[in-house]
mmCIF file of C-alpha atoms and ligand atoms in Angstrom:
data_model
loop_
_atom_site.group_PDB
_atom_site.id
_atom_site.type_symbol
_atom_site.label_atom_id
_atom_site.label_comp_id
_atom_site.label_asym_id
_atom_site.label_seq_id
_atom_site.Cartn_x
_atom_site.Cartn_y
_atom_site.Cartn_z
ATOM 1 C CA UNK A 1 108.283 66.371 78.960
ATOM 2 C CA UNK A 2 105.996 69.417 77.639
ATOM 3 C CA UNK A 3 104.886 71.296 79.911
ATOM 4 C CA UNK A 4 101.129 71.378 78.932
ATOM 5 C CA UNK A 5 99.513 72.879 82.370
ATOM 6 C CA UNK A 6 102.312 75.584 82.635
ATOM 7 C CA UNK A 7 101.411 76.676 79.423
ATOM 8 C CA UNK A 8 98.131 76.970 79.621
ATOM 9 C CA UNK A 9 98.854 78.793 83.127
ATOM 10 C CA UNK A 10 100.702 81.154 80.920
ATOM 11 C CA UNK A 11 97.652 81.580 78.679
ATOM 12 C CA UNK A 12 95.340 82.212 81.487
ATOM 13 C CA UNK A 13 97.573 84.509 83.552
ATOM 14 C CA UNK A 14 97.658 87.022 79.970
ATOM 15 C CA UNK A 15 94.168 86.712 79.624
ATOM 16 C CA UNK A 16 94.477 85.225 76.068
ATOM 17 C CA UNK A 17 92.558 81.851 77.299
ATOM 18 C CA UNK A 18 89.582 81.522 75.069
ATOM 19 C CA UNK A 19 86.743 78.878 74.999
ATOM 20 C CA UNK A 20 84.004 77.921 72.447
ATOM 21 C CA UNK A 21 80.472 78.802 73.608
ATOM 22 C CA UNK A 22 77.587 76.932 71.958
ATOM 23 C CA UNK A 23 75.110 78.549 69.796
ATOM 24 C CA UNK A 24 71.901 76.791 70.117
ATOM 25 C CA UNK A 25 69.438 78.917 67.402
ATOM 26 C CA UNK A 26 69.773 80.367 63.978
ATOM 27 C CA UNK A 27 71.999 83.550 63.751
ATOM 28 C CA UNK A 28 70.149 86.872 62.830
ATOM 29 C CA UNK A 29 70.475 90.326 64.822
ATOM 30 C CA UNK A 30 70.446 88.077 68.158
ATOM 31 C CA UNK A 31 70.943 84.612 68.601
ATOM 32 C CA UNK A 32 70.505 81.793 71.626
ATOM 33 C CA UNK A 33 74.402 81.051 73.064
ATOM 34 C CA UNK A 34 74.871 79.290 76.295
ATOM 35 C CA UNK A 35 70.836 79.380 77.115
ATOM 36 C CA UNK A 36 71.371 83.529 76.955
ATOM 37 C CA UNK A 37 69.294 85.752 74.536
ATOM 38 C CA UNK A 38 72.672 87.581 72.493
ATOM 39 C CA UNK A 39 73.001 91.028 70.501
ATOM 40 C CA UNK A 40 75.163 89.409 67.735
ATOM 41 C CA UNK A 41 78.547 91.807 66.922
ATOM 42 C CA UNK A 42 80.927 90.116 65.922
ATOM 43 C CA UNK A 43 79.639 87.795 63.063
ATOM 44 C CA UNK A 44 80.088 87.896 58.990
ATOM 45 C CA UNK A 45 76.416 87.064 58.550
ATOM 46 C CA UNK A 46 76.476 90.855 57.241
ATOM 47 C CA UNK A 47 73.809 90.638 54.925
ATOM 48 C CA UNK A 48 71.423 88.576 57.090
ATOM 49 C CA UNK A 49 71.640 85.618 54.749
ATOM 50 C CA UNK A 50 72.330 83.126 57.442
ATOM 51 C CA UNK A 51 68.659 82.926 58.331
ATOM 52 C CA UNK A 52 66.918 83.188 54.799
ATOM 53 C CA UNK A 53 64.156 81.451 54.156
ATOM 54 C CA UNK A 54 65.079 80.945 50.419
ATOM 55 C CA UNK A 55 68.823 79.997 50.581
ATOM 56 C CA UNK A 56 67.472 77.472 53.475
ATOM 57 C CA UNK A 57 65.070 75.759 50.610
ATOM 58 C CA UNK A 58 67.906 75.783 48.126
ATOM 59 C CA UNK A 59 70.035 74.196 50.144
ATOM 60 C CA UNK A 60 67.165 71.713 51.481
ATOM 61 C CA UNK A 61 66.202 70.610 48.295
ATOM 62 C CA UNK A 62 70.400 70.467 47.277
ATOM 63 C CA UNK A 63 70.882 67.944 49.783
ATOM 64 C CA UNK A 64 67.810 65.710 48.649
ATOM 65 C CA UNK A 65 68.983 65.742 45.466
ATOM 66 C CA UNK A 66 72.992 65.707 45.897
ATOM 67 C CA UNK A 67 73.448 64.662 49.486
ATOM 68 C CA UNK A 68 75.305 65.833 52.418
ATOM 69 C CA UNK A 69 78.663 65.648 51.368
ATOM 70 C CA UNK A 70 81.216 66.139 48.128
ATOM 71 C CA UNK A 71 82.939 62.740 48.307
ATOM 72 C CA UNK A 72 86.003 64.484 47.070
ATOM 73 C CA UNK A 73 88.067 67.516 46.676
ATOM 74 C CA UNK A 74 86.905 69.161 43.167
ATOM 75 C CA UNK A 75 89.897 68.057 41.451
ATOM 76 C CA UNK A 76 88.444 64.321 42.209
ATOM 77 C CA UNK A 77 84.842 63.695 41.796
ATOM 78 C CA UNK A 78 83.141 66.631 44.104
ATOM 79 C CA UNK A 79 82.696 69.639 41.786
ATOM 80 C CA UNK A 80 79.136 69.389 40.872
ATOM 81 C CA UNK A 81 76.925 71.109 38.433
ATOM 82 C CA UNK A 82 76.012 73.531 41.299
ATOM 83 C CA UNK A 83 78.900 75.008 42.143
ATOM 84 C CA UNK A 84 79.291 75.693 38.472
ATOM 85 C CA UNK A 85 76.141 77.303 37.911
ATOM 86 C CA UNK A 86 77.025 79.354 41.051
ATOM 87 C CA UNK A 87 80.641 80.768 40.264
ATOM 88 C CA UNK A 88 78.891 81.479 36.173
ATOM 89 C CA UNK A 89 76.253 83.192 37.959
ATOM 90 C CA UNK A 90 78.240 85.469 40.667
ATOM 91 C CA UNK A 91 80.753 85.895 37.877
ATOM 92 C CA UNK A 92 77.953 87.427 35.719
ATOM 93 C CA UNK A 93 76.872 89.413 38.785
ATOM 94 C CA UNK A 94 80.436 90.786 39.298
ATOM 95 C CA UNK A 95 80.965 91.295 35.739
ATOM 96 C CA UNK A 96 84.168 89.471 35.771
ATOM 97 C CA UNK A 97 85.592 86.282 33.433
ATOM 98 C CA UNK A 98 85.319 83.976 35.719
ATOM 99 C CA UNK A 99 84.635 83.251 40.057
ATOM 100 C CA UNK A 100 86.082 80.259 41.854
ATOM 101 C CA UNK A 101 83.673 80.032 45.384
ATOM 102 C CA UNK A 102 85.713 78.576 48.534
ATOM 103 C CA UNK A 103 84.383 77.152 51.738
ATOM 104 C CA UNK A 104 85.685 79.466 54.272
ATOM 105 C CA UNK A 105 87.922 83.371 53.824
ATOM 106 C CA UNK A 106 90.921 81.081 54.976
ATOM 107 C CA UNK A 107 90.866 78.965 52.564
ATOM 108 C CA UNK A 108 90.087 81.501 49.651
ATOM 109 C CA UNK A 109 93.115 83.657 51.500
ATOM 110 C CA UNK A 110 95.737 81.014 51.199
ATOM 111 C CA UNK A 111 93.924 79.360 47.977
ATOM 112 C CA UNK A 112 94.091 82.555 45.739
ATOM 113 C CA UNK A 113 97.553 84.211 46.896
ATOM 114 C CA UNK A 114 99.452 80.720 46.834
ATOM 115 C CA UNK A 115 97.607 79.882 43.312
ATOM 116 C CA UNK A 116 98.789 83.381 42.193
ATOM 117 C CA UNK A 117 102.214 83.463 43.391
ATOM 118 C CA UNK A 118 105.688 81.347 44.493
ATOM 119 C CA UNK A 119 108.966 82.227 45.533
ATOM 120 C CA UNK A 120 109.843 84.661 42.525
ATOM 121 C CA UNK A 121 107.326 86.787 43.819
ATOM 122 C CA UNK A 122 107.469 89.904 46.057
ATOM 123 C CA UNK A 123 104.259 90.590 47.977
ATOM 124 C CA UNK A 124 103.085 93.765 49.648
ATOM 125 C CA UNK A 125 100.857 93.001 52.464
ATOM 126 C CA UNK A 126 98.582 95.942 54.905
ATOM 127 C CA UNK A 127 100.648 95.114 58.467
ATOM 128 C CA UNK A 128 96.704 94.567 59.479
ATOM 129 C CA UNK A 129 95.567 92.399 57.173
ATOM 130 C CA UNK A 130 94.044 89.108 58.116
ATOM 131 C CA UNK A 131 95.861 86.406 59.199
ATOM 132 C CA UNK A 132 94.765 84.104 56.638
ATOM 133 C CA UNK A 133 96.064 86.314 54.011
ATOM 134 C CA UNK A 134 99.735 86.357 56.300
ATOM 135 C CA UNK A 135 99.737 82.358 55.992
ATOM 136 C CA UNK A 136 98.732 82.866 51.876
ATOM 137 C CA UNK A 137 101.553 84.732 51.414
ATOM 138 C CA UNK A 138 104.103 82.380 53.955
ATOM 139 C CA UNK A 139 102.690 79.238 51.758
ATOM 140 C CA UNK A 140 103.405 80.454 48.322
ATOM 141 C CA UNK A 141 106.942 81.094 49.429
ATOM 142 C CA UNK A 142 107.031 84.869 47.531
ATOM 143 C CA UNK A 143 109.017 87.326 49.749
ATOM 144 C CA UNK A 144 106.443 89.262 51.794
ATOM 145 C CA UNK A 145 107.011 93.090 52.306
ATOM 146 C CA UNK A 146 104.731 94.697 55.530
ATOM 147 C CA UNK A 147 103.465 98.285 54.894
ATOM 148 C CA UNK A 148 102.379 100.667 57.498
ATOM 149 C CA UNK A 149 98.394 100.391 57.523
ATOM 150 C CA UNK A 150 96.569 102.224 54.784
ATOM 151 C CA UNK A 151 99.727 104.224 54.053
ATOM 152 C CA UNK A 152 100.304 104.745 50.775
ATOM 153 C CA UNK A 153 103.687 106.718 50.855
ATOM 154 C CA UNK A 154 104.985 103.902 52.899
ATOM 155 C CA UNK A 155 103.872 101.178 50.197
ATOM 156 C CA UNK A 156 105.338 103.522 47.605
ATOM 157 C CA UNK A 157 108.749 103.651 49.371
ATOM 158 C CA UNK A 158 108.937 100.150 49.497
ATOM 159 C CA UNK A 159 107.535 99.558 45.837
ATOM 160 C CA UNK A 160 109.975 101.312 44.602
ATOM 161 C CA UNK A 161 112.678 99.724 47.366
ATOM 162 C CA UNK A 162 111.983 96.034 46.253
ATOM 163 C CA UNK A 163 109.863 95.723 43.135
ATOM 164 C CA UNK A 164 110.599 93.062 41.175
ATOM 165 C CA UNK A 165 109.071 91.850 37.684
ATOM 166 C CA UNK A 166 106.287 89.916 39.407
ATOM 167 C CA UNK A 167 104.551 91.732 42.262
ATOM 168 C CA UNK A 168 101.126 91.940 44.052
ATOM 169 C CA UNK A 169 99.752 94.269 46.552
ATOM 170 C CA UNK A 170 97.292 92.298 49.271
ATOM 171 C CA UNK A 171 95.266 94.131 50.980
ATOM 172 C CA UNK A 172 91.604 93.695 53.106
ATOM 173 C CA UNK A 173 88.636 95.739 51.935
ATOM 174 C CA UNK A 174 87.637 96.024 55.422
ATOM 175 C CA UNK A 175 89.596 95.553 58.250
ATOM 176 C CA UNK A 176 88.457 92.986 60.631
ATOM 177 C CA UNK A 177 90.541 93.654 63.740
ATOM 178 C CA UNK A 178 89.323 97.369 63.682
ATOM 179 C CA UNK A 179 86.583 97.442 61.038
ATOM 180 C CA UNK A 180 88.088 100.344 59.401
ATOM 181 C CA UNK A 181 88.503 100.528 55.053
ATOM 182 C CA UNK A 182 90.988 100.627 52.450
ATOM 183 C CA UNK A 183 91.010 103.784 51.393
HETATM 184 C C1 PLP B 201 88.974 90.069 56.740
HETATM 185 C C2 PLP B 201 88.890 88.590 56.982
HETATM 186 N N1 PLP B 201 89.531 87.758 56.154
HETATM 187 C C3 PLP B 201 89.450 86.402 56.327
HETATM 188 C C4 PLP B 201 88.732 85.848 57.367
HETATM 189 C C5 PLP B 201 88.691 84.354 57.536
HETATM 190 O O1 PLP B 201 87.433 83.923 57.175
HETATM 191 P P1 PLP B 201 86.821 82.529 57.691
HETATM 192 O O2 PLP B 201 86.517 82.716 59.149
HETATM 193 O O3 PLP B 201 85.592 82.354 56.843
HETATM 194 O O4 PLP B 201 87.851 81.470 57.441
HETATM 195 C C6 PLP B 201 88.058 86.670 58.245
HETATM 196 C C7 PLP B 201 87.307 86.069 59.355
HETATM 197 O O5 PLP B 201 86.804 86.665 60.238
HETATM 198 C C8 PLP B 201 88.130 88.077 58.050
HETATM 199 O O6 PLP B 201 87.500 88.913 58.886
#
């Protein structure tokens, strides 16, 4: 039989035991969590638009008119007119062809790289990019190649050691483990 409680011994006796702590008011600079008035550091909500009076009305007056939920994947029945108007309008903004919006950075991770690629691929990949973009990679099959972090002789080396006619290099903007940037 599995050994549940010595594993999570394991997990506790490293340290690595983690548990979810409730957040109990809207996040801005602080925030509520476990009754405790908390200096917020480690959220995306980056450009404070978590707490915005206007995107709350939008969305308020989205769900009176739409509802609370998509019924289906967008491929079914659940890509409304809104998230239409919204990937025409950011794409405008970015000045790009076109925008495709995802739920979560996971799911854009492994959505664009495994759209983009498959097994004939080679993919270079920061060793300290995010994990999501690690499982991308691992689901579109392509043959992932790890270079040294921000080094650009070292991705050289190994463009030049296993390019093949289809490549991509992958690689965070900013880095979330240490918050440094591409360079
Ligand atoms: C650089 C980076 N990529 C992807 C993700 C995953 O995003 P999400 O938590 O929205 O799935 C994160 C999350 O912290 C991130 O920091």
């Amino acid at each position: 039989m599995y050994d549940f409680e010595g594993v999570l011994k394991d997990i506790k006796d490293k340290g690595l035991y983690r548990e979810l702590r409730s957040v109990e008011a809207s996040q801005g600079t602080y925030t509520v969590i476990d009754g405790r008035k908390m200096l917020i550091l480690s959220s995306n909500n980056y450009l404070g638009l978590c707490d915005d009076s206007r995107l709350k009305n939008a969305a308020i007056e989205a769900i009176r008119k739409y509802g609370v939920g998509a019924g289906g994947s967008r491929l079914t029945c659940g890509n409304f007119v809104l998230h239409r108007e919204l990937e025409e309008r950011l794409a405008g903004f970015k000045e790009a062809e076109g925008c495709i919006v995802f739920g979560s950075g996971y799911a854009a991770n492994i959505g664009t790289i495994s759209g983009i690629a498959d097994k004939s691929w080679v993919i270079f990949c920061d060793r300290l990019n995010h994990a999501s973009i690690v499982d991308g990679i691992r689901l579109s099959g392509a043959k992932l190649v790890v270079y040294k972090h921000c080094d650009m002789e070292d991705l050289e080396s190994k463009i030049v050691r296993y390019h093949t006619g289809k490549s991509l290099i992958v690689t965070d903007g900013v880095f979330s483990m240490d918050g440094d940037m591409r360079r």
